[in-house]
Amino acid sequence: ADQGKLDPDAEVLPILKELGVTPRPVGGSRMDERISRIKIRHLMDHTSGLPNATTYTAWRPGLNVAARQNLEHVATGADVVADALGNARLDSDPGAKYQYANANFVILARVIEARSNMPFNNFLTEVAMPRFGLAPDEVYVSQNQLAPDSPQRGKNEAAYYQTSKDRFVSFVPAEQAQGNIYGEAYRGYTTEASDGGGGIACTATALGKIVANLRSEKPALSKRALTEILTPPSHYTRQRDFRPAGSTFYSKGFNVVFSGGQPWFGHSGMTQHCGGIIGHQAGYQYIAVSN
């Protein structure tokens, strides 16, 4: 957007069409017509109305995209987006309310591919992350892996394990007797297809570098970008009890709140056994990672 290559208020479908990604309904499904009204800003603010599980690929019943779309290959990011846009029913109108959905950022990764003319991983490692002083082996798209000792695993990437037995676990049934419960990165989750929202490998140090760069002498984020983060999306301003200087809101990937006249913004996440948070407050950056 800073370079004039992307308008945050542009509709998504025409941009995806540039990449050859179009809605792909299956069976008797028809595209929800409201999807044509989704804009880039809606994806960034999680206000598209898309359900959270829209782009997950195999470990939830009925969401094996490769099988549903009769693909002869492992579902790619383009495949899961085409499937989602053709078959998902929105939970709300675009722009109406906040609803967290990793699908939004998987679609945004395809938008980046369309406007940068390169795969998302290449944009991440060659264009975006170098601006934060990061090397290609510090933040990258995790490749699909079959086992903890897979050669596809990056040298800085953890082996994925799981400590619970809920539906978030992927494992090979024949190996269950051996006590092997693999993490969701193996045999089902197809991390590459979830690249924009959940398929990225990152070191703890890299997270620290990203946060520390938000307001450094040569920041990677422009003043325009910071202003966008700190501006409440329009659906908040329509709420009677919303106060921009005192209410928490979600904007452009961050939870934002003003305290003492200063903005705090950060984001946290976890996957069963791990957790982390990054953020910025009044000139200070913070990061915490637990395992």
Backbone as a ProteinNet text record, in pm:
[ID]
protein_1_A
[PRIMARY]
ADQGKLDPDAEVLPILKELGVTPRPVGGSRMDERISRIKIRHLMDHTSGLPNATTYTAWRPGLNVAARQNLEHVATGADVVADALGNARLDSDPGAKYQYANANFVILARVIEARSNMPFNNFLTEVAMPRFGLAPDEVYVSQNQLAPDSPQRGKNEAAYYQTSKDRFVSFVPAEQAQGNIYGEAYRGYTTEASDGGGGIACTATALGKIVANLRSEKPALSKRALTEILTPPSHYTRQRDFRPAGSTFYSKGFNVVFSGGQPWFGHSGMTQHCGGIIGHQAGYQYIAVSN
[TERTIARY]
83.3	0	87.2	197.1	287.8	346.2	364.5	423.5	318.8	192.2	86.4	45.3	86.3	54.6	-74	-127.8	-244.2	-328.9	-457.1	-551.5	-623.4	-608.9	-675.8	-827	-884.3	-1028.8	-1071.4	-977.5	-1010	-1079.9	-1170.2	-1235.2	-1137	-1152.5	-1053.8	-1062.8	-1184.2	-1198.4	-1127.6	-1137.7	-1066.4	-914.8	-861.4	-716.6	-676.2	-753.5	-723.3	-733.2	-824.2	-839.2	-711.5	-637	-508.9	-413	-429.2	-343.8	-400.5	-520	-586.3	-664.3	-687.8	-764.4	-906.5	-1000.7	-1141.9	-1223.5	-1340.5	-1423.9	-1451.2	-1440.5	-1454.1	-1558.4	-1686.9	-1790.4	-1784.8	-1831.1	-1838.3	-1980.4	-2016.5	-2150.4	-2256	-2353.3	-2459.5	-2438.2	-2317.9	-2290.2	-2289.1	-2323.7	-2311.6	-2240.6	-2159.7	-2087	-2182.7	-2155.5	-2229.9	-2202.5	-2306.4	-2285.7	-2218.5	-2228.7	-2165.5	-2013.3	-1958.6	-1813.9	-1755.6	-1831.6	-1782.4	-1763.2	-1817	-1804.8	-1689.9	-1619.4	-1507.6	-1392.6	-1341.1	-1229.6	-1103.1	-988.9	-861.8	-870.1	-926.8	-938.5	-1017.4	-1120.1	-1199.4	-1115.3	-1029.2	-942.6	-844.4	-785.9	-686.4	-746.8	-873.7	-940.3	-1024.1	-1022.3	-1107.2	-1254.2	-1297.2	-1438.6	-1500.5	-1439	-1492.3	-1621.2	-1639.1	-1753.5	-1724.2	-1604.6	-1568.5	-1553	-1601.8	-1581.9	-1434.2	-1393.1	-1251.8	-1192.3	-1265	-1207.6	-1214.1	-1248.1	-1275.3	-1161.2	-1036.8	-925.4	-845.3	-885.1	-811.7	-834.3	-735.1	-731.9	-770.2	-734.8	-759.7	-802.5	-761.6	-785.7	-922.3	-1007.3	-1145.4	-1236.8	-1337.9	-1425.8	-1486.5	-1480.8	-1543.3	-1462.3	-1340.2	-1259.8	-1126.6	-1125.2	-1008.4	-1022.1	-958.9	-978.5	-933.8	-822.5	-774.7	-879	-943.9	-1046.7	-1172.1	-1213.6	-1336.8	-1324.9	-1207.2	-1186.6	-1130.9	-1120.5	-1068.1	-929.9	-843.3	-707.7	-616.9	-519.8	-422.3	-292.7	-298.5	-181.2	-226.3	-132.4	-163.8	-217.2	-322.8	-385.3	-286	-282.9	-196.5	-275.9	-208.4	-277.1	-381.5	-349.8	-446.2	-567.5	-544.1	-654.5	-750.7	-697.2	-785.5	-862.2	-799.8	-869.7	-982.1	-955	-1058.4	-1174	-1142.3	-1245.6	-1327.2	-1258.7	-1327.4	-1421.3	-1374.1	-1455.2	-1576.1	-1563.2	-1673	-1776.2	-1737.5	-1826.3	-1862.1	-1789.3	-1816	-1940.9	-2013.4	-2123.9	-2077.9	-2089	-2045.9	-2134.6	-2072.8	-2148.5	-2207	-2153.1	-2203.7	-2163	-2226.1	-2191.7	-2050.8	-1977.3	-1842.9	-1844.5	-1754.3	-1743.6	-1837.3	-1927	-2029.6	-1975.7	-1885.3	-1834.9	-1704	-1634.9	-1509.1	-1538.5	-1470.2	-1478.3	-1346.9	-1267.8	-1134.1	-1144.1	-1065.5	-1064.2	-929.9	-852.8	-723.9	-739.2	-856.5	-882.1	-853.7	-881.1	-859.1	-713.6	-621.4	-480.9	-423.7	-484.5	-446.3	-483.2	-598.4	-639.2	-547.5	-511.3	-420.5	-286	-240.5	-115.1	-126	-245.5	-265.6	-271.5	-326	-328	-184.8	-98.9	42	106.6	76.3	132.3	88.1	-37.9	-90.8	-21.6	4	59.8	212.7	275.2	421.8	481.3	394.8	439.8	545.7	528.6	618.2	544	589.3	526	533.2	435.3	429.3	557.1	612	734	848.5	859	965.1	947.7	822.6	798	834.9	798.4	824.9	975.1	1051.9	1194.8	1284.4	1239.8	1326	1290	1164.4	1119.6	1080.4	985.4	930.6	1026.5	1072.8	1152.3	1290.3	1357.9	1484.7	1470.5	1351.8	1329.8	1331.3	1314.3	1322.7	1459.5	1549.9	1682.6	1688.4	1595	1586.3	1639.2	1705.5	1756.2	1647.3	1660.5	1557.8	1531.1	1629	1606.2	1549.5	1509.2	1450.9	1298.7	1242.6	1097.7	1070.6	989.9	964	839.6	784.7	670.5	718.7	655.8	690.5	645.1	734.7	698.7	621.5	542	468.3	567.3	542.2	634.1	559	632.9	572.8	604.3	714.4	755.7	852.9	878.1	969.2	1109.3	1153.9	1287.6	1283.3	1173.7	1158.1	1265.7	1324.9	1423.7	1360.8	1226.5	1157	1157.6	1191.6	1190.4	1309.6	1283.1	1389.6	1485.7	1608.5	1710.3	1676.6	1598.7	1559.3	1417.2	1359.4	1218.3	1202.9	1114.4	1090.2	1022.7	1043.6	965.6	832.4	723.3	591.4	536.6	501.3	446.4	312.4	245.3	112.9	96.4	37.3	21.5	-122.4	-214.8	-355.1	-403.5	-527.6	-582.6	-711	-720.9	-842.9	-834.2	-933.8	-940.9	-832.8	-756.6	-650.7	-528.8	-530.1	-415.7	-424.5	-312.5	-303.5	-208	-246.1	-157.2	-201.6	-113.6	-145.4	-205.7	-330.9	-397.2	-316.3	-246.9	-170.8	-57.8	-15.6	95.1	49.7	-82	-133.5	-89.4	-81.9	-42.9	100.3	180.6	319	330.1	216.8	219.2	262.7	268.1	311.2	192.2	182.3	79.7	152.2	146.7	220.1	146.6	221.6	161.5	89.7	16.3	-70	6.3	138.9	215	235.4	206.7	235.3	108.9	114.6	16.3	-128	-157.2	-295.9	-315.4	-228.4	-251.2	-203.7	-115.1	-58.6	-24.6	84.4	123.7	140.8	191.6	212.9	81.4	-27.3	-157.1	-217.4	-159	-207.6	-106.8	-26.4	89	56.9	-47.7	-75.7	-127.4	-181.4	-239.7	-215.9	-92.7	-66.3	41.5	89.4	187.4	327.5	358.1	488.4	574.3	699	795.1	875.1	900.8	965.8	1044.7	1163.3	1239.3	1192.8	1216.9	1179.8	1258.1	1385.2	1467	1410.5	1359.7	1303.2	1182.2	1098.1	983.1	1030	1135	1188.2	1238.6	1305.7	1357.2	1243.5	1135.6	1021.7	963.1	939	878.5	971.3	1099.5	1193.8	1207.3	1172.7	1186.3	1065.6	955.1	833.5	854	934.6	962.8	1111.6	1194.1	1337.7	1372.5	1501.6	1543	1506.2	1510.4	1470.6	1362.3	1242.2	1137.2	1091.2	1055.5	1004.8	861.9	787.3	649.4	643.9	570.8	558.3	466.1	470.3	378.6	234.7	213.3	78.2	30.9	120.7	83.3	51	133.3	108.3	-23	-50.7	-177.6	-295.7	-282.4	-388.7	-412.8	-303.8	-316.8	-392	-364.6	-421	-555.4	-608.8	-739.4	-845.9	-947.9	-1050.8	-1125.3	-1143	-1226.3	-1367.2	-1433.4	-1560.2	-1669.2	-1668.4	-1776.8	-1773.1	-1654.6	-1647	-1712.9	-1690.2	-1741.7	-1894.1	-1955.7	-2101.9	-2161	-2074.9	-2122.2	-2138.1	-2251.7	-2282.6	-2181.3	-2135.9	-2049.6	-1901	-1867	-1726.8	-1661.4	-1544.7	-1466	-1325.9	-1286.7	-1156	-1039	-1047.8	-935.9	-942.7	-1046.9	-1059.6	-1106	-1145.2	-1196.3	-1092.3	-1089	-1000.4	-1061.9	-980.1	-1030.2	-922.9	-965.3	-874.5	-857.4	-730.8	-704.9	-575.7	-584.9	-467.9	-374.2	-431	-348.4	-310.9	-360	-323.7	-445.9	-437.3	-533.2	-479	-561.6	-517.8	-599.3	-532.4	-600.9	-516.4	-581.5	-511.4	-517.8	-403.8	-397.1	-306.6	-359.6	-281.8	-248.9	-335.5	-313.6	-215.4	-158.7	-61.2	-120.4	-86.5	-140.1	-59.3	-127.6	-69.3	-121.4	-37	-89.7	-3.4	-69.5	2	-85	-26.3	-101.4	-43.8	-130	-84.1	-146.9	-88.3	-142.5	-88.1	-149	-100.8	-147.5	-79.2	-126.5	-106.5	-201	-204.6	-92.9	31.7	142.1	236.7	218.9	306.8	224.4	288.4	218.3	315.8	264.2	351.3	272.6	339.1	276.4	383.3	347.3	435.1	356.8	424.9	349.3	436	369.1	435.3	353.4	422.5	350.3	439.7	394.7	461.3	611	653.3	795.2	871.5	804.1	867.6	807.5	894.2	846.8	861	772.9	783.8	752.1	810.8	785.9	796.7	707.8	715.7	678.9	758.2	731.6	742.5	643.7	647.7	630.9	686.4	672.5	662.7
-119.5	0	125.2	122.5	237.2	266.6	162.4	177.4	199.2	209.3	231.5	108.1	-11.5	-135	-200.7	-151	-215.5	-113.3	-112.6	-24.7	-106	-70	-147	-153.8	-62.3	-62.4	-129.8	-196.6	-267.9	-399.7	-442.2	-572.2	-683.8	-795.6	-903.1	-988.4	-1023.7	-1119.8	-1076.7	-950.6	-911.5	-926.1	-901.4	-915.3	-1061.8	-1148.2	-1290.7	-1346.2	-1290.9	-1336.1	-1311.8	-1206.7	-1179.7	-1296.9	-1367.8	-1481.4	-1612	-1604.3	-1724.1	-1796.7	-1732	-1792.4	-1739.3	-1826.2	-1789.5	-1885.8	-1844.8	-1933.5	-2065.2	-2177.1	-2309	-2390.1	-2366.7	-2442.8	-2590.7	-2675.5	-2818.7	-2867	-2975.3	-3030.6	-2929.8	-2909.8	-2814.2	-2678.1	-2653.6	-2526.4	-2410	-2293.5	-2168.9	-2067.5	-1983.8	-1885.4	-1791.3	-1765.8	-1665.7	-1530.2	-1465	-1342.3	-1232.3	-1237.2	-1135.2	-1141.3	-1256.7	-1270.8	-1172.4	-1138	-1042.2	-902.7	-878.3	-746.9	-740.1	-851.2	-851.5	-768.3	-679.2	-592.8	-632.8	-582.6	-610.2	-573.1	-458.4	-409.8	-507.4	-568.6	-664.7	-785	-830.6	-943.2	-904.8	-786	-741.2	-720.9	-681.6	-652.8	-770.1	-883.8	-998.1	-958.3	-886	-847.8	-896.9	-997.3	-1048	-1126.4	-1184.4	-1271.2	-1417.7	-1449.5	-1588.1	-1666.5	-1790	-1874.7	-1907.3	-1931.6	-1952.1	-2071.8	-2182.7	-2307.1	-2317.2	-2209.6	-2215	-2271.7	-2242.7	-2285.6	-2401.4	-2457.7	-2574.1	-2690.7	-2780.5	-2869.5	-3014.7	-3075.8	-3219.9	-3271.6	-3207.5	-3273.9	-3247.7	-3172.8	-3160.4	-3233.4	-3303.4	-3379	-3289.7	-3336.1	-3262.6	-3146.3	-3126.7	-3015.4	-3061	-3180.4	-3224.6	-3166.4	-3052.2	-2978.6	-3059.2	-3132.8	-3212.1	-3313.8	-3379.6	-3478.7	-3411	-3301.8	-3234.6	-3177.1	-3130	-3070	-3168.8	-3296.9	-3401.4	-3365.6	-3319.9	-3282.4	-3404.5	-3404.1	-3513	-3471.2	-3364.6	-3315.8	-3263.8	-3242.1	-3183.2	-3042.6	-3007.5	-2877.2	-2763.6	-2668.8	-2551.2	-2436.6	-2327.1	-2210.2	-2160.2	-2164.2	-2121.8	-2213.5	-2344.1	-2440.5	-2415.8	-2396.5	-2381.5	-2249.4	-2145.5	-2017.6	-2029.3	-2093.1	-2112.1	-2193.4	-2295.5	-2377.7	-2296	-2217.6	-2137.8	-2036.8	-1966.4	-1862.8	-1921.1	-2044.3	-2105.7	-2174.9	-2211.8	-2296.7	-2243.8	-2144.4	-2093.9	-2006.4	-2012.8	-1921.3	-1822.9	-1695.1	-1594.2	-1594.6	-1572.6	-1562.9	-1423.8	-1326.6	-1188.9	-1115.2	-1002.5	-922.9	-866.6	-853.9	-796.3	-657.8	-639	-510.5	-491.7	-588.7	-571.5	-589.2	-686.7	-711	-788.6	-786.7	-859.9	-1006.9	-1093.2	-1237.4	-1298.2	-1342.1	-1392.8	-1515	-1515.2	-1628.3	-1632	-1736.6	-1749.7	-1749.5	-1786.5	-1785.2	-1648.6	-1542.9	-1408	-1387.1	-1436.3	-1411.9	-1511.2	-1628.4	-1719.1	-1655.6	-1590.9	-1520.4	-1400.8	-1327.6	-1214.1	-1257.3	-1376.7	-1426.5	-1438.9	-1478.5	-1486.4	-1346.5	-1250.5	-1112	-1062	-1094.1	-1055.5	-1119.2	-1245.4	-1313.1	-1245.9	-1205	-1143	-1010.5	-930.2	-797.3	-792.2	-894.8	-896.8	-983.3	-1064.8	-1156.5	-1254.6	-1301.9	-1405.2	-1485.8	-1609.4	-1689.4	-1617.4	-1643.7	-1577	-1597.1	-1719.9	-1744.4	-1657.7	-1641.6	-1557.9	-1411.5	-1364.6	-1227.1	-1210.3	-1311	-1305.6	-1300.2	-1390.2	-1404.3	-1308	-1261.6	-1178	-1030.1	-999.7	-860.6	-808.9	-877.3	-824.8	-837.5	-958.5	-980.5	-913.8	-900	-826.3	-683.3	-625.1	-490	-487.5	-603.9	-615.4	-669.6	-683.9	-734.1	-883.8	-957.5	-1102.1	-1179.9	-1289.8	-1379.6	-1479.3	-1541.4	-1635	-1753.8	-1791.8	-1908.3	-1869.7	-1742	-1698.8	-1693.1	-1659.8	-1658.3	-1709.6	-1813.3	-1869.7	-1957.9	-1989.6	-2080.8	-2222.8	-2288.8	-2426.7	-2518.7	-2605.5	-2700	-2818	-2883.9	-3001.7	-3110	-3168.7	-3267.8	-3396.8	-3506.3	-3636.1	-3686.6	-3639.9	-3690.7	-3591.9	-3605.6	-3513.4	-3507.7	-3617.1	-3617.1	-3588.6	-3530.4	-3502	-3405.8	-3433.9	-3340.6	-3208.9	-3203.4	-3080.8	-2979.3	-3025.4	-2936.1	-2842.4	-2711.5	-2612.8	-2632.1	-2584.3	-2609.1	-2537.8	-2430.3	-2358.2	-2391.1	-2495	-2525	-2637.2	-2615.5	-2717.4	-2839.7	-2955	-3073.6	-3057.9	-3083	-3055.7	-3177.4	-3155.6	-3262.5	-3217.1	-3307.5	-3275.5	-3344.7	-3275.1	-3333	-3370.5	-3340.7	-3374.2	-3468.5	-3515.8	-3610.1	-3557.6	-3425.5	-3368.8	-3365.6	-3303.4	-3306.2	-3222.8	-3146.6	-3068.2	-3153.7	-3278.7	-3366.6	-3437	-3443.8	-3524.8	-3640.3	-3760.5	-3873.6	-3983.4	-4077.6	-4192.3	-4299.9	-4340.1	-4436.7	-4562.9	-4612.6	-4736	-4720.3	-4596.7	-4574	-4534.4	-4527.9	-4484.8	-4580.3	-4709.2	-4807.9	-4785.7	-4719.8	-4693	-4571.4	-4506.1	-4388.8	-4263.6	-4270.9	-4154.4	-4066.6	-3954	-3856	-3733.7	-3717.6	-3609.1	-3476.8	-3370.7	-3239	-3214.4	-3104.4	-3079.9	-3046.4	-3032.9	-3004.8	-3129.7	-3249.5	-3372.4	-3439.7	-3482.5	-3573.7	-3528	-3408	-3366	-3216.2	-3144	-3001.1	-2921.3	-2977.4	-2912.6	-2766.2	-2747.1	-2614.6	-2514.7	-2557.7	-2464.9	-2402	-2478.3	-2426	-2332	-2328.2	-2240.2	-2128.2	-2095.8	-2009	-1872.9	-1806.7	-1671.9	-1668.1	-1779.7	-1780.5	-1911	-1938.8	-2059.1	-2148.3	-2123.7	-2212.2	-2154.8	-2058.5	-1993.7	-2039.8	-2076.7	-2111.1	-1986.3	-1967.1	-1844.3	-1870.1	-1814.7	-1827.4	-1722.3	-1748.3	-1651.7	-1521.8	-1533.3	-1414.2	-1330.3	-1397.3	-1324.6	-1242.7	-1300.9	-1225.6	-1099.6	-1113.6	-998.4	-891.1	-932.7	-836.6	-762.8	-836.1	-773	-664.7	-697.1	-601.3	-483	-510.3	-403.3	-306.9	-352.3	-268	-178.3	-199.3	-125.1	25.1	67.1	210	233.1	179.2	200.4	324.8	356.2	473.6	459	337.6	310.6	202.9	238.6	137.8	77.8	-49.4	-117.1	-74.4	-37.9	5.2	157.1	202.4	345.7	410.4	543	614.7	588.1	573.2	542.6	409	309.5	176.9	182	251.8	263.4	335.4	438.5	510.5	418.7	333.9	238.1	142.4	93.8	0.6	65.4	192.5	260.5	326.3	309	365.1	256	273.5	169.7	146.1	22.2	-7.7	48.5	78.2	151.5	81.5	-52.8	-121.3	-92.2	-60.1	-23.5	111.5	204.4	340.8	346.2	240.6	236	184.2	138.6	88.6	204.7	210.1	322.7	339.6	227.6	236.4	235.1	245.3	242.4	378.7	377.3	499.3	475	541.3	516.6	524.4	613	630.7	539.3	456.7	373.8	232.2	198.8	66.1	-15	-145	-233.4	-263.7	-262.2	-297.9	-373.3	-442.3	-520.2	-447.9	-432.4	-360	-408.1	-452.8	-488.3	-588.8	-687.7	-791.4	-768.3	-661.8	-631.7	-601.4	-634.4	-586.6	-454.1	-351.7	-216.1	-162.3	-93.7	-23.6	96.3	205.5	325.2	331.1	358.3	370	487.7	580.8	699.7	782.2	773.3	848.6	784.2	669.2	600	469.5	433.5	309.5	186.6	81.5	-51.9	-132	-201.5	-294.9	-419.2	-533.2	-660.2	-771.7	-889.2	-1005.9	-1128.4	-1219.7	-1341.8	-1462.6	-1579.4	-1701	-1822.3	-1937	-2059.5	-2179.1	-2292.6	-2417	-2529	-2540.6	-2644.7	-2632.3	-2645.5	-2654.3	-2535.7	-2448.3	-2333	-2205	-2095.4	-1968.2	-1854.5	-1741	-1627	-1499.2	-1387.9	-1258.1	-1158.4	-1071.4	-962.1	-833.4	-723.1	-599.2	-475.9	-362.3	-233	-143.3	-69.2	22.4	139.4	258.4	382.2	381.5	338.7	340.9	216.3	121.1	-3	-118.6	-214.9	-334.5	-453.2	-550.7	-666.4	-793.8	-902.4	-1033.4	-1138.3	-1235.8	-1347.3	-1474.7	-1577.6	-1706.2	-1813.8	-1901.7	-2009	-2143.8	-2246.1	-2382.3	-2475.3
0	0	0	79	82.5	-55.8	-135.5	-268.8	-377.5	-337.3	-434.1	-512.2	-465.2	-536.2	-487	-376.4	-317.4	-242.9	-273.1	-205.5	-98.1	29.4	135.7	119.9	43.7	24.6	-106.2	-172.6	-296	-264.6	-352.7	-336.3	-369.3	-301.7	-307	-433.3	-474.9	-585.6	-713.4	-757.6	-880.4	-868.1	-749.2	-730.2	-735.7	-672.7	-675.5	-817.5	-895.9	-1034	-1113.6	-1079	-1144.4	-1124.7	-1012.5	-980.7	-1035.8	-1093.8	-1144.4	-1038.3	-923.3	-813.8	-818.2	-847	-852.5	-766.5	-718.2	-635.7	-706.4	-632.8	-691.6	-613.8	-639.2	-568.5	-605	-513.7	-540.6	-515.4	-581.9	-564.8	-605.2	-520.2	-550.3	-488.4	-439.8	-373.5	-471.8	-420.3	-495.3	-406	-467.2	-388.8	-317.6	-190.2	-114.8	-181.7	-233.8	-312.6	-230.8	-97.6	-14.3	-19.5	-59.8	-69.3	-169.6	-271.5	-371.4	-311.9	-191.4	-128.2	-26.8	-9.3	85.7	30.6	114.6	76.6	153	105.1	172.2	319.9	348.5	485.9	573.8	517.4	594	635.2	545.6	578.3	688.2	677.3	774.8	912.7	918	1044.9	1096.2	1027	1061.9	1065.4	965	955.2	824.2	761.3	634.9	654.9	773.8	799.5	773.3	724.4	697.7	828.4	833.3	951.9	969.8	1093.1	1122.5	1050.7	1041.1	988.3	836.9	769.2	625.1	543.2	579.4	494.3	550.9	664.8	712.5	618.5	612.9	498.7	520.4	631.2	638.1	773.5	881.8	1010	1068.6	999.6	1044.7	945.5	993.1	903.2	795.4	671	561.3	510.7	563.1	515.2	458.5	399.9	325.9	185.6	163.2	38.3	-82.3	-69.2	-182.4	-226.1	-128.2	-160.5	-214.2	-150.8	-192.3	-332.5	-368.5	-499.4	-602.8	-564.4	-653.7	-708.4	-619	-659.4	-658.2	-745.4	-749.4	-680	-602.6	-530.4	-394.1	-306.1	-175.5	-197.8	-128.2	-147.3	-122.7	-215.2	-201.4	-139.7	-111.5	-60.9	-158.2	-286.2	-388.4	-390.1	-371.4	-371.4	-255.9	-134.7	-19.1	-25.6	-84	-98.1	-200.4	-314.2	-415.8	-360.3	-280.1	-218.5	-118.6	-36.2	65.5	2.6	-97.6	-160.4	-234.4	-279.5	-353.9	-267.8	-143.9	-64	74.6	123.6	258.2	260.7	371.5	397.4	503.6	475.7	571	694.8	809.8	934.7	954.6	881.7	889.8	762.9	736.8	619.6	632.9	522.4	529.2	593.4	690.4	757.4	874.9	898.9	1002.6	1143.3	1163.5	1298.6	1294.2	1406	1421.5	1448	1373.2	1396.4	1350.9	1447.6	1414.8	1324.3	1215.8	1123.3	1051.9	1076	1007.9	856.6	808.6	664.7	603.8	677.6	625.2	584.2	667.3	639.2	538.7	525.7	417.4	282.9	277.6	155.3	130.1	235.5	219.3	160.7	194.5	137.1	-14.4	-63.5	-208.3	-270.7	-198.5	-245.3	-263.7	-166.8	-175.8	-298	-322.4	-439.6	-568.9	-573.5	-694.9	-723.9	-621.7	-642.2	-638.5	-586.3	-582.5	-693	-757.6	-863.1	-813.1	-691.7	-638.7	-532.5	-507.1	-401.9	-267.4	-181.8	-52.9	27.6	28.6	104.9	54.9	-76.4	-131.5	-90.5	-92.8	-50.7	96.4	175.7	319.2	346.5	281.9	313.1	236.8	119.5	36	39.9	74.8	69.9	209	273.3	398.4	516.1	544.1	664.2	662.3	547.7	547.8	598.6	583.6	635.4	787.6	848.5	993.6	1036.2	939.6	970.8	989.9	928.1	948.7	829.2	858.2	754.3	713.6	594.2	545.3	636.3	720.9	807.4	943.1	959.9	1086.4	1081.1	966.5	946	805.4	792.5	660.2	666.3	551.1	543.9	568.6	662.9	693.9	581.1	535.5	430.2	489	405.4	450.3	492.8	607.8	663.8	696.8	700.6	729.6	869.3	927	1057.5	1121.3	1251.4	1319.1	1259.2	1193.6	1134.3	984.5	937.4	795.2	745.4	628.8	571.3	528.8	525.8	489.8	604.6	723.4	838.3	833.5	854.1	853	968.5	952.4	1055.7	1186.8	1179	1299.9	1343.6	1284.2	1309.1	1410.5	1506	1608.4	1548.7	1610.4	1578.3	1649.8	1578.6	1635	1709.1	1833.6	1915.7	1972	2034.6	2088.7	2222.5	2319	2451.6	2483.4	2391.6	2415.1	2305.6	2320.2	2223	2159.7	2150.6	2093.3	1940.6	1877.2	1732.6	1665	1740.5	1679.9	1647.8	1691.2	1670.9	1535.9	1464.9	1343.7	1371.1	1336.2	1352	1255.2	1232	1147.7	1237	1215.2	1303.6	1329.8	1227.5	1245	1345.2	1370.1	1461.1	1601.1	1621.7	1751.3	1862.2	1829.7	1930.1	1978.4	1898.2	1935.2	2027	2049.4	2133.3	2060	1928.5	1850.7	1817.8	1883.4	1850.4	1796.3	1667.3	1604.9	1620.9	1611.7	1611.3	1480.8	1474.4	1359.4	1231.9	1239.2	1117.9	1032.7	1087	1014.8	961.4	836.8	777.6	792.9	747.3	752.4	756	824.4	839.5	718.7	638.2	519.1	546.3	616.4	661.6	548.2	434.1	323.6	277.7	285.2	242.2	345.9	464.7	570.8	598.3	498.3	518	578.6	533.1	581.6	723.8	773.5	907.4	977.5	1016.8	1093.7	1037.4	917.7	855.8	849.1	935.6	932.1	1048.9	1020.1	1124	1158.2	1288.3	1333.1	1460.6	1470.8	1593.7	1694.6	1821.4	1925.1	1907.2	1869.7	1847.8	1734	1631.2	1517.7	1560.2	1645.7	1695.5	1767.7	1847	1917.8	1823.6	1716.4	1619	1549.1	1518.9	1452.4	1541	1666.8	1757.8	1783.5	1803	1832	1715.3	1595.7	1477.9	1453.8	1525.7	1494.9	1504.8	1601.8	1612.6	1637.2	1551.4	1559.6	1478	1467.9	1391.7	1244.2	1193.8	1056	1057.1	1098.3	1114.8	982.2	987.2	867.8	837.4	942.2	921.8	907.3	807.9	784.6	887.5	894.7	982.9	941	810.6	761.6	816.5	815.2	864.7	1014.4	1090.9	1234.4	1261.3	1180.3	1195.6	1167.1	1065.6	1031.9	1148.4	1209.9	1321.2	1437	1461.6	1577.9	1550.5	1429.4	1393.9	1404.5	1488.2	1502.7	1370.2	1328.4	1212.2	1232.2	1121.8	1127.2	1206.5	1211.8	1282.3	1432	1485.9	1627.5	1652.6	1563.5	1584.3	1578.1	1527.1	1523.4	1654.6	1746.3	1875.1	1973.4	2039.5	2128.3	2241.1	2297.8	2415.5	2379.7	2251.9	2212.1	2231.5	2298.1	2317.8	2263.6	2154.3	2091.7	2188.9	2287.9	2379.9	2501.9	2511.7	2630.2	2606.6	2484.7	2454.9	2377.9	2402.1	2327	2191.2	2086.8	1954	1877	1771.8	1687.1	1555.1	1512.6	1388.7	1324.8	1200.2	1119.3	1186.2	1252.9	1312.6	1456.7	1517.2	1655.4	1740.2	1868.6	1966.6	2019.2	2017.1	2051.1	2168.3	2260.1	2367.4	2407.3	2439.2	2485	2636.7	2699.3	2844.4	2878.9	2958	2990.2	2868.2	2767.3	2644.9	2549.5	2588	2504.2	2449.8	2326.2	2270.4	2310	2343.2	2355.2	2237.5	2168.5	2069.2	2064.8	2052.4	2053.1	1998.7	1990.8	1944.6	2012.7	2050.5	2116.2	2049.6	2074.7	2016.4	2087.6	2063.4	2125.5	2043.9	2061.3	2002.4	2104	2194.5	2297.9	2400.6	2357.7	2453	2445.7	2351.3	2335.7	2336.3	2370.9	2368.3	2345.9	2301.8	2281.4	2264.5	2288.7	2268.4	2225.8	2132.8	2094.1	2107.8	2133.4	2148.7	2160.4	2167.9	2176.3	2267.5	2355.2	2443.4	2480.2	2446.7	2489.8	2465.9	2348.7	2317.6	2355.5	2423	2463.3	2384.7	2349	2281.2	2377.6	2364.7	2452	2375.5	2420.6	2360.3	2471	2468.9	2561.6	2485.7	2500.9	2437.4	2544	2551.4	2651.6	2584.2	2645	2593.9	2715.3
[MASK]
+++++++++++++++++++++++++++++++++++++++++++++++++++++++++++++++++++++++++++++++++++++++++++++++++++++++++++++++++++++++++++++++++++++++++++++++++++++++++++++++++++++++++++++++++++++++++++++++++++++++++++++++++++++++++++++++++++++++++++++++++++++++++++++++++++++++++++++++++++++++++++++++++++

